[in-house]
Short mmCIF file of C-alpha atoms and ligand atoms in Angstrom, two decimals:
data_model
loop_
_atom_site.label_atom_id
_atom_site.label_comp_id
_atom_site.label_asym_id
_atom_site.label_seq_id
_atom_site.Cartn_x
_atom_site.Cartn_y
_atom_site.Cartn_z
CA UNK A 123 -0.11 0.09 -0.05
CA UNK A 124 1.22 3.30 -0.67
CA UNK A 125 1.45 5.94 2.63
CA UNK A 126 -0.02 9.42 1.80
CA UNK A 127 -0.14 12.90 3.63
CA UNK A 128 -2.93 15.08 3.78
CA UNK A 129 -5.56 17.14 5.35
CA UNK A 130 -8.36 15.63 6.98
CA UNK A 131 -10.93 15.43 9.87
CA UNK A 132 -11.57 12.90 12.31
CA UNK A 133 -15.19 13.80 13.23
CA UNK A 134 -17.58 16.63 12.28
CA UNK A 135 -16.97 19.24 14.77
CA UNK A 136 -13.27 18.96 14.64
CA UNK A 137 -10.75 20.98 12.41
CA UNK A 138 -8.75 19.71 9.44
CA UNK A 139 -5.46 18.56 9.89
CA UNK A 140 -2.62 16.73 8.68
CA UNK A 141 -3.16 13.27 8.58
CA UNK A 142 -1.15 9.81 7.54
CA UNK A 143 -3.46 7.10 5.33
CA UNK A 144 -3.09 5.15 2.85
CA UNK A 145 -3.85 4.48 -0.53
CA UNK A 146 -4.12 0.99 -2.66
CA UNK A 147 -0.71 -0.18 -4.48
CA UNK A 148 -0.86 0.89 -8.43
CA UNK A 149 -2.91 -1.69 -10.10
CA UNK A 150 -2.66 -2.80 -14.05
CA UNK A 151 -5.08 -0.26 -14.74
CA UNK A 152 -4.60 2.45 -12.78
CA UNK A 153 -2.64 5.83 -13.04
CA UNK A 154 -0.92 7.28 -9.71
CA UNK A 155 -1.00 11.21 -9.76
CA UNK A 156 1.02 13.73 -7.72
CA UNK A 157 -1.18 16.59 -6.78
CA UNK A 158 -0.34 19.78 -7.45
CA UNK A 159 -3.44 21.57 -7.16
CA UNK A 160 -6.94 21.03 -5.53
CA UNK A 161 -10.03 22.81 -5.68
CA UNK A 162 -11.97 23.62 -2.64
CA UNK A 163 -15.68 22.80 -3.11
CA UNK A 164 -18.60 23.64 -1.00
CA UNK A 165 -19.20 19.91 -1.41
CA UNK A 166 -16.05 19.51 0.73
CA UNK A 167 -17.38 21.63 3.63
CA UNK A 168 -20.62 19.40 3.75
CA UNK A 169 -18.86 16.34 3.92
CA UNK A 170 -16.14 17.28 6.36
CA UNK A 171 -19.07 18.54 8.73
CA UNK A 172 -21.09 15.52 7.94
CA UNK A 173 -23.96 17.59 6.74
CA UNK A 174 -24.73 14.83 4.18
CA UNK A 175 -25.27 12.50 6.86
CA UNK A 176 -23.06 9.55 5.38
CA UNK A 177 -19.15 10.80 6.27
CA UNK A 178 -17.09 8.09 7.68
CA UNK A 179 -14.09 9.18 9.68
CA UNK A 180 -11.40 10.15 9.19
CA UNK A 181 -12.40 11.83 6.04
CA UNK A 182 -10.15 13.56 3.60
CA UNK A 183 -12.17 16.23 1.17
CA UNK A 184 -11.26 17.02 -2.36
CA UNK A 185 -12.39 16.30 -5.50
CA UNK A 186 -10.97 19.08 -8.23
CA UNK A 187 -7.64 17.58 -8.28
CA UNK A 188 -4.91 18.17 -11.17
CA UNK A 189 -1.18 17.00 -11.15
CA UNK A 190 1.35 14.77 -12.85
CA UNK A 191 1.53 11.32 -13.55
CA UNK A 192 4.20 9.54 -11.72
CA UNK A 193 3.47 5.53 -12.32
CA UNK A 194 1.29 3.85 -14.52
CA UNK A 195 0.08 0.24 -14.26
CA UNK A 196 1.28 -2.32 -16.92
CA UNK A 197 -2.28 -1.73 -18.85
CA UNK A 198 -2.29 1.65 -19.40
CA UNK A 199 -1.19 2.99 -22.67
CA UNK A 200 -3.14 6.11 -23.37
CA UNK A 201 -1.04 8.06 -20.58
CA UNK A 202 2.37 8.40 -20.19
CA UNK A 203 5.05 9.63 -16.97
CA UNK A 204 4.77 13.71 -16.92
CA UNK A 205 1.45 13.93 -18.40
CA UNK A 206 -0.61 16.93 -16.73
CA UNK A 207 -4.10 15.29 -15.80
CA UNK A 208 -7.26 15.77 -13.70
CA UNK A 209 -9.48 13.89 -11.51
CA UNK A 210 -13.16 15.10 -10.23
CA UNK A 211 -15.98 13.78 -8.11
CA UNK A 212 -15.74 10.17 -9.13
CA UNK A 213 -12.84 7.50 -9.54
CA UNK A 214 -14.86 4.24 -10.39
CA UNK A 215 -18.02 3.22 -11.35
CA UNK A 216 -19.73 -0.23 -12.25
CA UNK A 217 -19.31 0.46 -16.29
CA UNK A 218 -22.01 -1.96 -17.30
CA UNK A 219 -25.25 -0.77 -16.42
CA UNK A 220 -26.99 1.66 -18.74
CA UNK A 221 -25.90 4.96 -17.31
CA UNK A 222 -22.43 3.79 -17.74
CA UNK A 223 -22.50 2.58 -21.13
CA UNK A 224 -24.07 5.97 -21.89
CA UNK A 225 -21.27 7.91 -20.69
CA UNK A 226 -23.23 9.09 -17.74
CA UNK A 227 -21.12 7.18 -15.01
CA UNK A 228 -22.22 10.02 -12.53
CA UNK A 229 -25.99 8.35 -12.37
CA UNK A 230 -24.16 4.66 -12.74
CA UNK A 231 -27.40 2.66 -11.34
CA UNK A 232 -25.08 0.64 -8.69
CA UNK A 233 -23.74 3.86 -7.64
CA UNK A 234 -20.14 5.74 -8.53
CA UNK A 235 -17.27 5.52 -6.37
CA UNK A 236 -16.86 9.40 -5.30
CA UNK A 237 -13.33 10.50 -4.62
CA UNK A 238 -13.82 10.74 -1.25
CA UNK A 239 -16.58 9.23 0.91
CA UNK A 240 -16.81 5.92 -1.26
CA UNK A 241 -15.76 2.62 -0.77
CA UNK A 242 -12.50 1.86 -1.95
CA UNK A 243 -12.95 -1.30 -4.00
CA UNK A 244 -9.59 -2.66 -3.49
CA UNK A 245 -8.38 -2.66 -0.14
CA UNK A 246 -11.94 -1.40 1.31
CA UNK A 247 -12.62 1.34 3.98
CA UNK A 248 -13.58 4.64 2.52
CA UNK A 249 -11.99 6.66 -0.84
CA UNK A 250 -9.88 9.54 0.11
CA UNK A 251 -9.84 12.87 -1.72
CA UNK A 252 -7.70 15.19 -3.26
CA UNK A 253 -6.31 17.05 -0.26
CA UNK A 254 -3.01 15.02 -0.24
CA UNK A 255 0.18 14.33 -2.07
CA UNK A 256 -0.82 11.88 -4.39
CA UNK A 257 -3.97 9.62 -5.89
CA UNK A 258 -4.53 6.36 -7.47
CA UNK A 259 -7.55 6.59 -10.01
CA UNK A 260 -8.69 3.76 -12.55
CA UNK A 261 -7.04 5.16 -16.12
CA UNK A 262 -10.88 5.50 -17.14
CA UNK A 263 -11.61 8.29 -14.81
CA UNK A 264 -8.30 10.20 -15.52
CA UNK A 265 -8.77 13.42 -17.10
CA UNK A 266 -6.31 15.23 -19.54
CA UNK A 267 -5.53 18.79 -18.87
CA UNK A 268 -5.02 20.13 -22.33
CA UNK A 269 -1.72 22.24 -22.42
CA UNK A 270 -0.92 25.62 -21.86
CA UNK A 271 -3.93 25.73 -18.98
CA UNK A 272 -3.18 27.24 -15.77
CA UNK A 273 -3.07 24.27 -13.28
CA UNK A 274 -4.45 26.24 -10.26
CA UNK A 275 -7.09 27.80 -12.39
CA UNK A 276 -7.97 24.59 -14.03
CA UNK A 277 -8.71 22.24 -10.60
CA UNK A 278 -12.12 23.74 -10.16
CA UNK A 279 -13.00 22.89 -13.62
CA UNK A 280 -12.93 19.14 -12.44
CA UNK A 281 -16.05 19.60 -10.16
CA UNK A 282 -17.50 23.57 -10.39
CA UNK A 283 -16.70 23.57 -14.34
CA UNK A 284 -18.51 20.14 -15.04
CA UNK A 285 -21.31 20.31 -12.80
CA UNK A 286 -22.26 23.85 -14.74
CA UNK A 287 -21.44 22.74 -18.25
CA UNK A 288 -23.29 19.70 -17.85
CA UNK A 289 -26.73 20.81 -17.54
CA UNK A 290 -25.96 23.84 -19.88
CA UNK A 291 -25.50 21.22 -22.51
CA UNK A 292 -28.40 18.99 -21.63
CA UNK A 293 -30.69 22.26 -21.56
CA UNK A 294 -29.47 23.32 -24.65
CA UNK A 295 -27.66 26.16 -24.10
CA UNK A 296 -26.93 28.62 -27.23
CA UNK A 297 -27.40 31.61 -28.73
CA UNK A 298 -31.19 33.13 -28.26
CA UNK A 299 -31.35 31.36 -25.05
CA UNK A 300 -31.58 33.18 -21.62
CA UNK A 301 -29.84 31.59 -18.84
CA UNK A 302 -30.02 32.80 -15.07
CA UNK A 303 -27.08 31.49 -12.86
CA UNK A 304 -28.37 31.82 -8.88
CA UNK A 305 -25.35 32.42 -6.74
CA UNK A 306 -22.16 33.79 -7.66
CA UNK A 307 -19.48 31.26 -5.88
CA UNK A 308 -17.62 28.62 -7.25
CA UNK A 309 -20.06 27.10 -9.48
CA UNK A 310 -21.64 30.08 -10.04
CA UNK A 311 -18.87 31.91 -11.57
CA UNK A 312 -18.05 28.87 -14.03
CA UNK A 313 -21.92 29.24 -15.16
CA UNK A 314 -21.65 32.96 -15.76
CA UNK A 315 -18.39 32.02 -17.82
CA UNK A 316 -19.76 29.21 -19.34
CA UNK A 317 -23.35 30.07 -20.48
CA UNK A 318 -21.72 33.18 -21.65
CA UNK A 319 -19.07 31.45 -23.71
CA UNK A 320 -22.10 29.45 -25.24
CA UNK A 321 -23.58 32.63 -26.55
CA UNK A 322 -26.39 32.34 -24.25
CA UNK A 323 -28.22 35.92 -22.77
CA UNK A 324 -26.85 35.30 -19.29
CA UNK A 325 -28.33 36.53 -16.11
CA UNK A 326 -26.54 36.33 -12.59
CA UNK A 327 -28.89 36.15 -9.20
CA UNK A 328 -26.77 37.38 -6.04
CA UNK A 329 -27.26 38.27 -2.86
CA UNK A 330 -24.35 40.18 -2.33
CA UNK A 331 -24.46 44.18 -3.97
CA UNK A 332 -20.39 43.51 -4.10
CA UNK A 333 -20.62 41.17 -6.53
CA UNK A 334 -22.62 43.19 -9.03
CA UNK A 335 -19.33 44.39 -10.81
CA UNK A 336 -17.65 40.97 -10.97
CA UNK A 337 -20.31 39.36 -12.07
CA UNK A 338 -20.30 41.34 -15.24
CA UNK A 339 -16.73 41.11 -15.88
CA UNK A 340 -17.38 37.35 -15.76
CA UNK A 341 -19.65 37.31 -18.67
CA UNK A 342 -23.25 38.56 -17.19
CA UNK A 343 -25.38 40.27 -19.61
CA UNK A 344 -27.43 41.56 -16.16
CA UNK A 345 -27.02 40.97 -13.02
CA UNK A 346 -30.23 40.67 -10.26
CA UNK A 347 -30.09 41.35 -6.79
CA UNK A 348 -32.34 38.55 -5.56
CA UNK A 349 -33.67 40.29 -2.74
CA UNK A 350 -34.90 43.36 -4.78
CA UNK A 351 -38.69 42.28 -5.85
CA UNK A 352 -38.75 44.85 -8.47
CA UNK A 353 -35.41 44.08 -10.30
CA UNK A 354 -36.56 40.53 -9.92
CA UNK A 355 -40.35 41.03 -11.35
CA UNK A 356 -38.53 42.54 -14.67
CA UNK A 357 -37.85 39.12 -15.63
CA UNK A 358 -40.95 37.53 -15.09
CA UNK A 359 -41.50 34.44 -17.19
CA UNK A 360 -38.61 35.09 -19.50
CA UNK A 361 -35.83 32.55 -18.90
CA UNK A 362 -35.20 29.17 -20.93
CA UNK A 363 -33.26 27.73 -17.89
CA UNK A 364 -32.26 28.74 -14.59
CA UNK A 365 -29.48 26.75 -12.62
CA UNK A 366 -29.34 27.33 -8.68
CA UNK A 367 -25.82 26.84 -7.21
CA UNK A 368 -27.20 27.97 -3.66
CA UNK A 369 -25.47 25.76 -1.19
CA UNK A 370 -28.24 26.65 1.85
CA UNK A 371 -32.27 26.40 2.17
CA UNK A 372 -33.80 28.94 0.22
CA UNK A 373 -37.11 30.05 -1.03
CA UNK A 374 -37.47 28.65 -4.97
CA UNK A 375 -41.03 30.60 -5.91
CA UNK A 376 -39.43 33.65 -6.65
CA UNK A 377 -37.22 31.86 -9.74
CA UNK A 378 -39.84 29.48 -10.52
CA UNK A 379 -41.99 32.68 -11.52
CA UNK A 380 -39.14 33.92 -13.95
CA UNK A 381 -39.16 30.66 -16.48
CA UNK A 382 -41.04 30.70 -19.40
CA UNK A 383 -43.95 28.29 -19.92
CA UNK A 384 -42.63 24.52 -20.32
CA UNK A 385 -38.86 25.82 -19.00
CA UNK A 386 -36.47 24.46 -16.47
CA UNK A 387 -34.91 24.96 -13.17
CA UNK A 388 -32.30 23.06 -12.33
CA UNK A 389 -30.97 22.30 -8.80
CA UNK A 390 -27.36 21.75 -8.21
CA UNK A 391 -27.08 23.21 -4.87
CA UNK A 392 -27.61 20.58 -2.71
CA UNK A 393 -28.18 22.30 0.87
CA UNK A 394 -28.59 19.82 3.97
CA UNK A 395 -31.68 20.53 4.74
CA UNK A 396 -34.83 20.12 2.29
CA UNK A 397 -36.03 22.79 0.18
CA UNK A 398 -39.81 24.25 0.95
CA UNK A 399 -41.60 24.23 -2.49
CA UNK A 400 -44.33 26.23 -3.19
CA UNK A 401 -45.83 24.38 -6.74
CA UNK A 402 -48.19 27.07 -7.83
CA UNK A 403 -45.95 28.47 -9.87
CA UNK A 404 -45.04 25.36 -11.50
CA UNK A 405 -48.64 24.80 -12.01
CA UNK A 406 -49.58 27.83 -13.64
CA UNK A 407 -47.02 27.37 -16.39
CA UNK A 408 -45.82 23.86 -16.56
CA UNK A 409 -42.39 24.78 -15.45
CA UNK A 410 -40.21 22.16 -14.66
CA UNK A 411 -37.75 21.75 -11.45
CA UNK A 412 -35.19 19.37 -12.13
CA UNK A 413 -31.73 18.33 -10.43
CA UNK A 414 -28.12 17.42 -11.96
CA UNK A 415 -25.59 15.84 -11.17
CA UNK A 416 -21.88 16.55 -12.41
CA UNK A 417 -21.03 14.90 -15.41
CA UNK A 418 -19.60 11.98 -17.40
CA UNK A 419 -16.01 11.38 -17.67
CA UNK A 420 -16.58 11.93 -22.00
CA UNK A 421 -18.25 14.99 -20.97
CA UNK A 422 -15.75 16.34 -18.57
CA UNK A 423 -13.00 16.06 -21.13
CA UNK A 424 -15.43 17.74 -23.50
CA UNK A 425 -15.37 20.51 -21.05
CA UNK A 426 -11.71 20.83 -20.47
CA UNK A 427 -11.28 20.87 -23.98
CA UNK A 428 -13.90 23.70 -24.69
CA UNK A 429 -12.46 25.94 -21.65
CA UNK A 430 -8.74 25.41 -23.22
CA UNK A 431 -10.40 26.55 -26.70
CA UNK A 432 -12.43 29.27 -25.08
CA UNK A 433 -9.43 30.32 -22.81
CA UNK A 434 -11.71 29.85 -19.58
CA UNK A 435 -10.72 28.74 -16.12
CA UNK A 436 -11.68 29.71 -12.59
CA UNK A 437 -10.74 32.80 -10.86
CA UNK A 438 -8.86 31.21 -7.99
CA UNK A 439 -7.21 32.38 -4.65
CA UNK A 440 -4.15 30.10 -3.92
CA UNK A 441 -3.93 28.98 -0.55
CA UNK A 442 -1.50 26.80 1.71
CA UNK A 443 -3.28 23.90 2.88
CA UNK A 444 -2.66 25.15 6.51
CA UNK A 445 -5.32 27.98 5.76
CA UNK A 446 -8.23 25.19 4.75
CA UNK A 447 -10.09 26.04 8.21
CA UNK A 448 -9.97 29.82 7.31
CA UNK A 449 -11.09 29.01 3.75
CA UNK A 450 -14.26 27.05 4.99
CA UNK A 451 -15.37 30.06 7.29
CA UNK A 452 -15.06 32.33 4.41
CA UNK A 453 -16.81 30.25 1.95
CA UNK A 454 -19.91 30.15 4.50
CA UNK A 455 -19.67 34.03 4.38
CA UNK A 456 -20.04 34.04 0.77
CA UNK A 457 -16.29 35.40 1.27
CA UNK A 458 -14.57 33.68 -2.10
CA UNK A 459 -13.51 35.12 -5.16
CA UNK A 460 -14.39 32.82 -6.45
CA UNK A 461 -12.75 29.44 -5.66
CA UNK A 462 -9.86 28.54 -3.53
CA UNK A 463 -7.20 26.18 -5.03
CA UNK A 464 -5.02 24.56 -2.65
CA UNK A 465 -0.92 24.72 -3.74
CA UNK A 466 -0.03 21.02 -2.42
CA UNK A 467 3.70 21.81 -2.45
CA UNK A 468 2.54 23.63 1.40
CA UNK A 469 2.24 19.94 2.43
CA UNK A 470 4.69 19.15 4.98
CA UNK A 471 6.88 16.29 4.17
P1 NAP B 757 -19.92 28.58 -2.62
O1 NAP B 757 -18.62 28.72 -3.61
O2 NAP B 757 -20.12 29.07 -1.44
O3 NAP B 757 -21.19 29.30 -3.72
C1 NAP B 757 -22.63 29.42 -2.93
C2 NAP B 757 -23.09 31.02 -3.31
O4 NAP B 757 -24.41 30.70 -2.97
C3 NAP B 757 -22.47 31.90 -2.54
O5 NAP B 757 -21.42 32.49 -3.04
C4 NAP B 757 -23.40 32.81 -2.48
O6 NAP B 757 -23.59 34.02 -3.85
C5 NAP B 757 -24.93 31.84 -2.53
N1 NAP B 757 -25.59 32.06 -1.18
C6 NAP B 757 -24.74 31.74 -0.44
N2 NAP B 757 -26.02 31.65 0.79
C7 NAP B 757 -27.43 32.18 0.43
C8 NAP B 757 -28.76 32.22 0.61
N3 NAP B 757 -29.02 32.05 2.00
N4 NAP B 757 -29.15 32.29 -0.16
C9 NAP B 757 -29.11 32.51 -1.50
N5 NAP B 757 -27.84 32.75 -2.14
C10 NAP B 757 -27.15 32.23 -1.24
O7 NAP B 757 -20.40 26.94 -3.06
P2 NAP B 757 -20.13 26.03 -4.60
O8 NAP B 757 -18.79 25.38 -4.39
O9 NAP B 757 -20.35 26.64 -6.04
O10 NAP B 757 -21.33 25.00 -4.11
C11 NAP B 757 -22.71 25.33 -4.15
C12 NAP B 757 -23.45 24.07 -4.02
O11 NAP B 757 -23.57 23.19 -4.72
C13 NAP B 757 -23.09 23.26 -2.60
O12 NAP B 757 -24.41 22.89 -2.00
C14 NAP B 757 -22.54 22.00 -3.05
O13 NAP B 757 -22.56 20.80 -2.50
C15 NAP B 757 -22.95 21.64 -4.31
N6 NAP B 757 -22.59 21.20 -5.34
C16 NAP B 757 -23.48 20.10 -6.40
C17 NAP B 757 -22.81 19.73 -7.28
C18 NAP B 757 -23.81 18.86 -8.32
O14 NAP B 757 -23.20 17.85 -8.78
N7 NAP B 757 -24.99 19.17 -8.26
C19 NAP B 757 -21.16 19.62 -7.97
C20 NAP B 757 -20.78 20.58 -6.76
C21 NAP B 757 -21.48 21.51 -5.96
P3 NAP B 757 -23.88 34.82 -3.46
O15 NAP B 757 -23.08 36.00 -3.03
O16 NAP B 757 -23.68 35.36 -5.19
O17 NAP B 757 -25.42 35.15 -3.44
ZN1 ZN B 758 -17.40 19.65 -5.90
ZN1 ZN B 759 -22.95 1.73 -13.75
#
């Protein structure tokens, strides 16, 4: 087994600290990645604090991983030592169910293996995430990072990027469509950039007056302060698609009212507690309320290539791993511009 160093936690109410743990040896289909940067997703915080009620401790978060190939299994031919690669939210799936065969491994019918919080298939126990020095991933779940991309700013594409790209594509975002993004955090700022790059008229909904200028700089045609009823009312029944990235309980009805007839609001934010839903705005215009989870491996590669071609990456604040607990507190205050990216060179040893 491989000895790893990382940062994680031993209980929901404990801060993250340095942890030693083991990963499986490199199997014949595996790629060992030396992790250079790992983005900080709000899911990491939900998971570390057991807000989704399935965390097994010790827990090591992190699923926005970029790095370099340092070892290859004997059957791996499509990667070479030194390649620039990434890993996202999944490290395995059954590969045989209908969803896996369609390239929708995130919806694997027997459950995909999460990069963290999953079950390690070879050595048992929980899977450990990317706040660490290295990771071993089956080649099928390893992504190529196109040359020339800034690695610190690319890491967040592996979760925040694909989580927005997939629903934008699924609901046919293009010129002539009007798309709303709720929340200018890690996911939201990628949503604004991607919807704009796909040609849609892009509107950002934010609770933070201080983010209006940034919203426009990032690609929003208009920024709406969601607490301002008059600003909201100007957009009644006008959207083809709205994607909600908010990580906490909030009222959805004001946004439902902004959808056209038959249009869809997609929930990607995953609050701990159930959201109250007023169904009337759904009934009166046959509107849809849907969910979406990350994206499949092929689509994640497509997203990375799209971002490389369009020169899109996350706006990041690079931090040393020792700052992770402060980073979580800032994330809870919506004080991130717009994703933390951990420089793994800061790991001791
Ligand atoms: P984040 O960086 O913390 O961004 C969330 C944003 O929501 C904040 O920046 C803030 O934007 C807005 N917000 C915060 N509190 C709010 C409130 N009370 N009412 C309205 N808006 C509020 O989080 P993230 O990393 O983007 O993740 C967002 C959520 O998506 C998390 O729940 C995460 O677990 C989930 N997620 C889901 C998937 C998936 O596959 N579905 C993948 C990744 C993450 P403003 O300041 O602009 O209002
Ligand atoms: Zn994530
Ligand atoms: Zn499957």
